[in-house]
């Protein structure tokens, strides 16, 4: 491994600062009307982005953010062609209700309209922010990916609203979810969950998000353009289509 030079470290810090500035600008630019399942004026829960009413003016794409797309054909936590013209990076927590809403209501439409047609690739990033059960669910998702069942596990975990930090993601329930997702080697699943590789992978995703200034879930980058919160499906479709057009598709 090549050692980092002082100049390369400074460049890395500058890129991180620039990326965080883009995300911050996107948050400031949006006129966010927070709605928690129709509750109107209640405060947003720490660590999660509420639904956003209306759409903010799109922030310009940033080369630093574009470069975050891994485009690894072997990435078990990604779906869609590695060379798709549009990549959406998703920072999510399995205990986040707004992430669940996105998974149930918006993601299926994006899969049908864009992923299946080779236009869009979705790359998941584990961003657990709600404590131990979130951490364990993230490790379980990674472990499911080792048996090529991440997205099946994702769909099971998000199949219905779940009460947070109330045992929904206990060790026993995670095994039940794994079985429902079609994972046959449960011993391997448990070993993968407990492995250093799993913790390193989750930590890598977390650090990437924190370096960008992500503090709540869900958060997205569509070809380097930030989208914060579980916005309406139309907002995501507009972002994907604009990115595809910019990419010449």
XYZ file of C-alpha atoms in Angstrom:
249
model
C 0.000 0.000 0.000
C 1.328 3.455 -0.902
C 1.698 5.813 2.024
C -0.280 9.054 1.901
C 1.771 12.169 1.281
C 1.000 15.478 3.008
C -0.195 16.924 -0.295
C -2.537 13.985 -0.985
C -3.946 14.273 2.546
C -4.621 17.969 1.992
C -6.375 17.206 -1.304
C -8.531 14.586 0.432
C -9.512 17.080 3.138
C -10.341 19.725 0.536
C -12.530 17.269 -1.382
C -14.379 16.312 1.805
C -14.929 19.972 2.715
C -16.189 20.746 -0.792
C -18.570 17.782 -0.736
C -19.942 18.741 2.670
C -20.489 22.280 1.433
C -22.578 21.017 -1.480
C -24.799 18.961 0.817
C -25.154 21.860 3.235
C -26.119 24.179 0.402
C -28.773 21.720 -0.727
C -30.260 21.610 2.748
C -30.347 25.387 3.030
C -31.812 25.842 -0.459
C -34.772 23.518 0.172
C -37.985 24.854 1.634
C -38.652 21.870 3.903
C -42.185 21.343 5.152
C -41.758 18.591 7.728
C -44.577 16.080 7.982
C -44.292 13.025 10.179
C -47.061 10.714 8.968
C -49.502 13.586 8.854
C -48.527 14.964 12.258
C -47.934 18.449 10.932
C -46.002 20.535 13.413
C -44.166 17.850 15.392
C -40.407 18.200 15.436
C -38.324 15.988 13.184
C -36.871 13.048 15.099
C -33.117 13.166 15.501
C -31.312 11.316 12.766
C -34.074 11.046 10.189
C -35.248 13.294 7.396
C -38.963 13.912 7.163
C -40.913 13.943 3.946
C -40.301 17.097 1.988
C -43.270 18.866 0.440
C -42.471 20.442 -2.881
C -39.052 20.276 -4.521
C -36.060 22.489 -3.998
C -34.046 23.895 -6.838
C -31.477 21.229 -7.780
C -27.970 21.742 -6.529
C -25.300 21.531 -9.213
C -23.491 18.243 -9.635
C -20.110 18.143 -7.963
C -17.187 16.107 -9.284
C -16.250 15.020 -5.754
C -19.716 13.615 -5.193
C -19.815 12.000 -8.628
C -16.611 10.172 -7.744
C -18.292 8.489 -4.752
C -20.106 6.066 -7.080
C -18.201 2.800 -6.690
C -19.549 1.109 -9.833
C -18.183 -2.222 -8.626
C -19.861 -5.052 -10.581
C -19.363 -7.359 -7.594
C -20.999 -4.997 -5.086
C -23.727 -7.076 -3.432
C -25.322 -3.922 -1.980
C -25.950 -2.392 -5.403
C -28.521 -3.065 -8.090
C -28.370 -2.094 -11.741
C -25.680 -2.041 -14.394
C -22.270 -0.891 -13.218
C -22.020 1.299 -16.336
C -25.486 2.843 -16.007
C -25.450 6.547 -16.882
C -27.048 7.466 -13.532
C -25.992 6.276 -10.083
C -28.082 6.970 -7.013
C -26.236 6.508 -3.720
C -28.587 5.904 -0.786
C -27.561 6.420 2.852
C -30.122 4.573 4.957
C -30.900 2.956 8.292
C -33.124 -0.124 8.525
C -34.906 1.389 11.535
C -35.664 4.705 9.801
C -39.412 4.973 9.018
C -38.837 7.382 6.153
C -36.284 5.013 4.627
C -38.966 2.350 4.852
C -41.472 4.618 3.165
C -39.020 5.233 0.343
C -38.337 1.483 0.026
C -42.014 0.593 -0.160
C -43.412 3.459 -2.226
C -40.674 4.963 -4.382
C -37.919 2.428 -4.931
C -40.112 -0.133 -6.747
C -41.060 2.537 -9.293
C -37.415 3.500 -9.798
C -36.529 -0.159 -10.312
C -39.243 -0.632 -12.926
C -38.767 2.631 -14.774
C -34.992 3.046 -14.705
C -32.956 0.214 -13.165
C -34.569 -2.515 -15.268
C -33.979 -0.392 -18.377
C -30.284 0.084 -17.670
C -30.562 3.802 -16.939
C -30.102 3.780 -13.164
C -27.885 1.999 -10.664
C -28.687 2.175 -6.935
C -25.814 1.814 -4.488
C -26.750 1.261 -0.846
C -24.684 2.698 1.970
C -25.285 1.479 5.529
C -25.799 4.540 7.706
C -27.103 3.266 11.073
C -27.920 6.173 13.355
C -30.473 4.807 15.831
C -28.333 2.660 18.087
C -27.546 -0.998 18.568
C -30.477 -2.464 16.634
C -29.641 -0.270 13.664
C -26.026 -1.430 13.851
C -27.069 -5.085 14.003
C -29.492 -4.665 11.098
C -26.734 -3.065 9.011
C -24.394 -5.967 9.783
C -27.176 -8.401 8.904
C -27.762 -6.667 5.582
C -24.070 -6.904 4.746
C -24.057 -10.575 5.747
C -27.077 -11.219 3.519
C -25.130 -9.686 0.665
C -22.404 -12.283 1.084
C -24.994 -14.839 -0.035
C -26.310 -12.516 -2.758
C -29.492 -11.845 -0.808
C -29.030 -8.242 0.307
C -31.956 -6.823 -1.654
C -34.216 -9.672 -0.570
C -33.244 -8.950 3.044
C -33.772 -5.212 2.385
C -37.305 -5.899 1.147
C -38.148 -8.066 4.154
C -36.730 -5.562 6.648
C -38.712 -2.723 5.071
C -41.824 -4.744 4.272
C -43.814 -2.986 7.000
C -43.384 -0.174 9.529
C -41.487 -1.424 12.575
C -41.213 0.030 16.063
C -37.745 1.385 16.663
C -35.448 -0.054 19.357
C -38.170 -2.389 20.583
C -36.626 -5.728 19.611
C -37.812 -5.759 15.989
C -34.189 -6.261 14.926
C -33.151 -8.631 17.688
C -30.756 -11.466 16.839
C -33.644 -13.925 16.650
C -35.737 -11.674 14.403
C -32.791 -10.964 12.104
C -32.370 -14.708 11.597
C -36.090 -14.987 10.812
C -35.727 -12.147 8.296
C -32.736 -13.886 6.740
C -34.714 -17.083 6.308
C -37.641 -15.158 4.812
C -35.182 -13.505 2.410
C -34.142 -16.941 1.162
C -30.815 -17.252 2.957
C -30.136 -20.954 3.427
C -26.789 -20.990 5.229
C -27.768 -19.394 8.526
C -24.534 -20.371 10.264
C -22.544 -18.514 7.623
C -24.959 -15.579 7.891
C -24.327 -15.347 11.645
C -20.577 -15.701 11.219
C -20.522 -13.007 8.535
C -22.551 -10.694 10.769
C -20.019 -11.089 13.561
C -16.986 -10.684 11.322
C -14.523 -7.839 11.271
C -15.191 -7.484 7.533
C -18.823 -6.674 8.228
C -17.967 -4.022 10.811
C -15.317 -2.515 8.547
C -17.745 -2.323 5.633
C -20.438 -0.635 7.720
C -17.892 1.753 9.216
C -16.614 2.658 5.750
C -20.129 3.596 4.634
C -20.742 5.587 7.810
C -17.504 7.496 7.510
C -18.257 8.336 3.891
C -21.610 9.784 4.896
C -20.282 11.681 7.889
C -17.452 13.138 5.795
C -20.109 14.516 3.443
C -22.061 16.073 6.274
C -24.911 13.534 6.217
C -26.628 13.609 9.609
C -30.059 12.144 8.866
C -31.647 9.388 6.843
C -32.527 8.867 4.124
C -30.061 10.925 2.108
C -29.319 10.448 -1.569
C -26.913 11.501 -4.279
C -28.153 11.245 -7.871
C -25.097 11.640 -10.088
C -23.658 13.928 -7.458
C -26.831 15.950 -6.821
C -28.144 15.677 -3.244
C -31.717 14.774 -2.359
C -32.491 14.877 1.344
C -35.404 13.025 2.892
C -38.126 10.739 1.563
C -39.380 13.145 -1.059
C -42.221 12.327 -3.457
C -41.527 9.755 -6.156
C -41.825 12.468 -8.795
C -38.841 14.286 -7.293
C -36.630 11.239 -7.738
C -37.897 10.578 -11.245
C -37.192 14.155 -12.251
C -33.680 13.914 -10.802
C -32.931 10.640 -12.585
C -34.270 11.869 -15.903
C -32.342 15.139 -15.650
C -29.152 13.222 -14.840
C -29.723 10.808 -17.702
C -30.279 13.693 -20.099
C -27.106 15.393 -18.909
C -25.274 12.113 -19.499
C -26.583 11.984 -23.052
C -29.249 9.338 -22.516
